[in-house]
Amino acid sequence: MAVRAVRGAVQLDQDEAGHMDERVGELLTAVLERNELVADDLISIWFTATPDLHSDFPAAAARGLGIVDVPLICAQELDIEGAMPRVVRILVHVETYLARAEISHVYLGATATLRKDIAQ
């Protein structure tokens, strides 16, 4: 078994707590499903949000999915001119038998343009 990192991102339509919870939950669910992971495989999750998101902590969505005993942390993305607005990014550390090349990074909707090299 190896420790691997899985990347992902999602763009919100609006800065509203319920919407953030829904979209981040969708992202986390997709990461778990596409990589055949369960909560016990998770080591930690880093969440970042662009500076225009203020309504809630993205990590709250993980707690809502039942991910309650995994270390989570939120941070703010750099405020770069021209960057895509209302984006939550994740970096999920997992234990898995998947090879690095088999990891499925998940960029939902418009965020697929952020990492064309790894978005699937």
mmCIF file of C-alpha atoms in Angstrom:
data_model
loop_
_atom_site.group_PDB
_atom_site.id
_atom_site.type_symbol
_atom_site.label_atom_id
_atom_site.label_comp_id
_atom_site.label_asym_id
_atom_site.label_seq_id
_atom_site.Cartn_x
_atom_site.Cartn_y
_atom_site.Cartn_z
ATOM 1 C CA MET A 1 0.000 0.000 0.000
ATOM 2 C CA ALA A 2 1.232 3.499 -0.808
ATOM 3 C CA VAL A 3 0.456 7.030 0.268
ATOM 4 C CA ARG A 4 -0.825 9.036 -2.697
ATOM 5 C CA ALA A 5 -2.164 12.546 -3.233
ATOM 6 C CA VAL A 6 -5.321 13.243 -5.214
ATOM 7 C CA ARG A 7 -6.054 16.715 -6.575
ATOM 8 C CA GLY A 8 -9.398 18.243 -7.412
ATOM 9 C CA ALA A 9 -11.353 21.456 -7.829
ATOM 10 C CA VAL A 10 -14.851 22.772 -8.300
ATOM 11 C CA GLN A 11 -16.228 26.211 -9.125
ATOM 12 C CA LEU A 12 -19.216 27.545 -7.225
ATOM 13 C CA ASP A 13 -21.977 29.481 -8.955
ATOM 14 C CA GLN A 14 -22.442 31.681 -5.890
ATOM 15 C CA ASP A 15 -20.935 32.264 -2.479
ATOM 16 C CA GLU A 16 -23.636 30.621 -0.368
ATOM 17 C CA ALA A 17 -23.019 28.069 2.395
ATOM 18 C CA GLY A 18 -25.566 25.508 1.196
ATOM 19 C CA HIS A 19 -24.272 25.715 -2.363
ATOM 20 C CA MET A 20 -20.667 25.341 -1.176
ATOM 21 C CA ASP A 21 -21.627 22.305 0.860
ATOM 22 C CA GLU A 22 -23.357 20.746 -2.155
ATOM 23 C CA ARG A 23 -20.559 21.388 -4.663
ATOM 24 C CA VAL A 24 -17.676 20.425 -2.363
ATOM 25 C CA GLY A 25 -19.615 17.308 -1.342
ATOM 26 C CA GLU A 26 -20.004 16.457 -5.026
ATOM 27 C CA LEU A 27 -16.250 16.883 -5.535
ATOM 28 C CA LEU A 28 -15.290 14.733 -2.563
ATOM 29 C CA THR A 29 -17.763 12.023 -3.554
ATOM 30 C CA ALA A 30 -16.351 11.958 -7.088
ATOM 31 C CA VAL A 31 -12.771 11.658 -5.770
ATOM 32 C CA LEU A 32 -13.749 8.731 -3.550
ATOM 33 C CA GLU A 33 -15.765 6.935 -6.238
ATOM 34 C CA ARG A 34 -13.325 7.409 -9.132
ATOM 35 C CA ASN A 35 -10.425 6.160 -7.019
ATOM 36 C CA GLU A 36 -12.387 3.361 -5.306
ATOM 37 C CA LEU A 37 -11.702 4.867 -1.877
ATOM 38 C CA VAL A 38 -13.600 4.827 1.398
ATOM 39 C CA ALA A 39 -13.281 7.158 4.371
ATOM 40 C CA ASP A 40 -10.864 4.762 6.124
ATOM 41 C CA ASP A 41 -8.399 5.250 3.233
ATOM 42 C CA LEU A 42 -8.166 9.006 3.895
ATOM 43 C CA ILE A 43 -5.151 10.411 5.735
ATOM 44 C CA SER A 44 -5.903 14.149 5.478
ATOM 45 C CA ILE A 45 -7.526 16.741 3.223
ATOM 46 C CA TRP A 46 -6.332 20.263 2.447
ATOM 47 C CA PHE A 47 -8.986 22.640 1.144
ATOM 48 C CA THR A 48 -8.262 26.012 -0.404
ATOM 49 C CA ALA A 49 -10.785 28.617 -1.489
ATOM 50 C CA THR A 50 -10.368 31.700 -3.604
ATOM 51 C CA PRO A 51 -10.537 34.997 -1.671
ATOM 52 C CA ASP A 52 -14.051 35.728 -2.958
ATOM 53 C CA LEU A 53 -15.559 32.832 -0.940
ATOM 54 C CA HIS A 54 -16.653 33.786 2.588
ATOM 55 C CA SER A 55 -19.883 31.891 3.323
ATOM 56 C CA ASP A 56 -18.475 28.746 4.979
ATOM 57 C CA PHE A 57 -15.486 26.493 5.462
ATOM 58 C CA PRO A 58 -15.168 23.978 2.603
ATOM 59 C CA ALA A 59 -14.215 21.315 5.165
ATOM 60 C CA ALA A 60 -17.748 21.474 6.562
ATOM 61 C CA ALA A 61 -18.888 19.534 3.480
ATOM 62 C CA ALA A 62 -16.586 16.647 4.392
ATOM 63 C CA ARG A 63 -18.016 16.500 7.891
ATOM 64 C CA GLY A 64 -21.486 16.448 6.332
ATOM 65 C CA LEU A 65 -20.480 13.360 4.321
ATOM 66 C CA GLY A 66 -19.475 11.574 7.508
ATOM 67 C CA ILE A 67 -15.744 12.194 7.192
ATOM 68 C CA VAL A 68 -15.379 13.009 10.870
ATOM 69 C CA ASP A 69 -12.105 11.442 12.043
ATOM 70 C CA VAL A 70 -9.813 12.685 9.275
ATOM 71 C CA PRO A 71 -7.664 15.809 9.749
ATOM 72 C CA LEU A 72 -8.968 18.648 7.574
ATOM 73 C CA ILE A 73 -7.603 22.139 7.049
ATOM 74 C CA CYS A 74 -8.770 25.147 5.052
ATOM 75 C CA ALA A 75 -6.642 27.922 3.577
ATOM 76 C CA GLN A 76 -7.104 30.824 1.214
ATOM 77 C CA GLU A 77 -5.714 30.718 -2.321
ATOM 78 C CA LEU A 78 -3.435 33.488 -3.525
ATOM 79 C CA ASP A 79 -5.326 36.481 -4.886
ATOM 80 C CA ILE A 80 -3.975 36.376 -8.437
ATOM 81 C CA GLU A 81 -5.357 38.815 -10.993
ATOM 82 C CA GLY A 82 -7.336 36.980 -13.672
ATOM 83 C CA ALA A 83 -7.667 33.737 -11.692
ATOM 84 C CA MET A 84 -10.891 31.757 -11.958
ATOM 85 C CA PRO A 85 -13.338 33.036 -9.309
ATOM 86 C CA ARG A 86 -15.246 31.044 -6.637
ATOM 87 C CA VAL A 87 -13.028 27.948 -6.744
ATOM 88 C CA VAL A 88 -12.471 25.367 -4.026
ATOM 89 C CA ARG A 89 -9.449 23.126 -4.505
ATOM 90 C CA ILE A 90 -8.577 19.971 -2.602
ATOM 91 C CA LEU A 91 -5.464 17.926 -1.973
ATOM 92 C CA VAL A 92 -6.435 14.563 -0.503
ATOM 93 C CA HIS A 93 -3.785 12.274 0.999
ATOM 94 C CA VAL A 94 -4.798 8.609 0.859
ATOM 95 C CA GLU A 95 -3.559 5.085 1.410
ATOM 96 C CA THR A 96 -4.177 3.022 -1.717
ATOM 97 C CA TYR A 97 -2.948 0.154 -3.837
ATOM 98 C CA LEU A 98 -3.331 2.323 -6.956
ATOM 99 C CA ALA A 99 -0.153 3.269 -8.771
ATOM 100 C CA ARG A 100 0.496 6.988 -9.136
ATOM 101 C CA ALA A 101 -0.474 6.815 -12.815
ATOM 102 C CA GLU A 102 -3.808 5.203 -11.887
ATOM 103 C CA ILE A 103 -4.939 8.035 -9.598
ATOM 104 C CA SER A 104 -7.937 9.904 -10.965
ATOM 105 C CA HIS A 105 -7.732 13.632 -10.243
ATOM 106 C CA VAL A 106 -11.153 15.277 -10.346
ATOM 107 C CA TYR A 107 -11.773 18.735 -11.795
ATOM 108 C CA LEU A 108 -15.498 19.343 -12.128
ATOM 109 C CA GLY A 109 -17.062 21.680 -14.677
ATOM 110 C CA ALA A 110 -15.056 24.729 -15.731
ATOM 111 C CA THR A 111 -12.189 23.854 -13.379
ATOM 112 C CA ALA A 112 -11.024 21.165 -15.816
ATOM 113 C CA THR A 113 -9.249 24.002 -17.636
ATOM 114 C CA LEU A 114 -7.088 24.658 -14.564
ATOM 115 C CA ARG A 115 -5.139 21.405 -14.911
ATOM 116 C CA LYS A 116 -5.624 19.993 -18.394
ATOM 117 C CA ASP A 117 -2.548 17.839 -17.777
ATOM 118 C CA ILE A 118 -4.198 15.803 -14.982
ATOM 119 C CA ALA A 119 -7.948 16.505 -15.160
ATOM 120 C CA GLN A 120 -9.911 13.383 -16.076
#
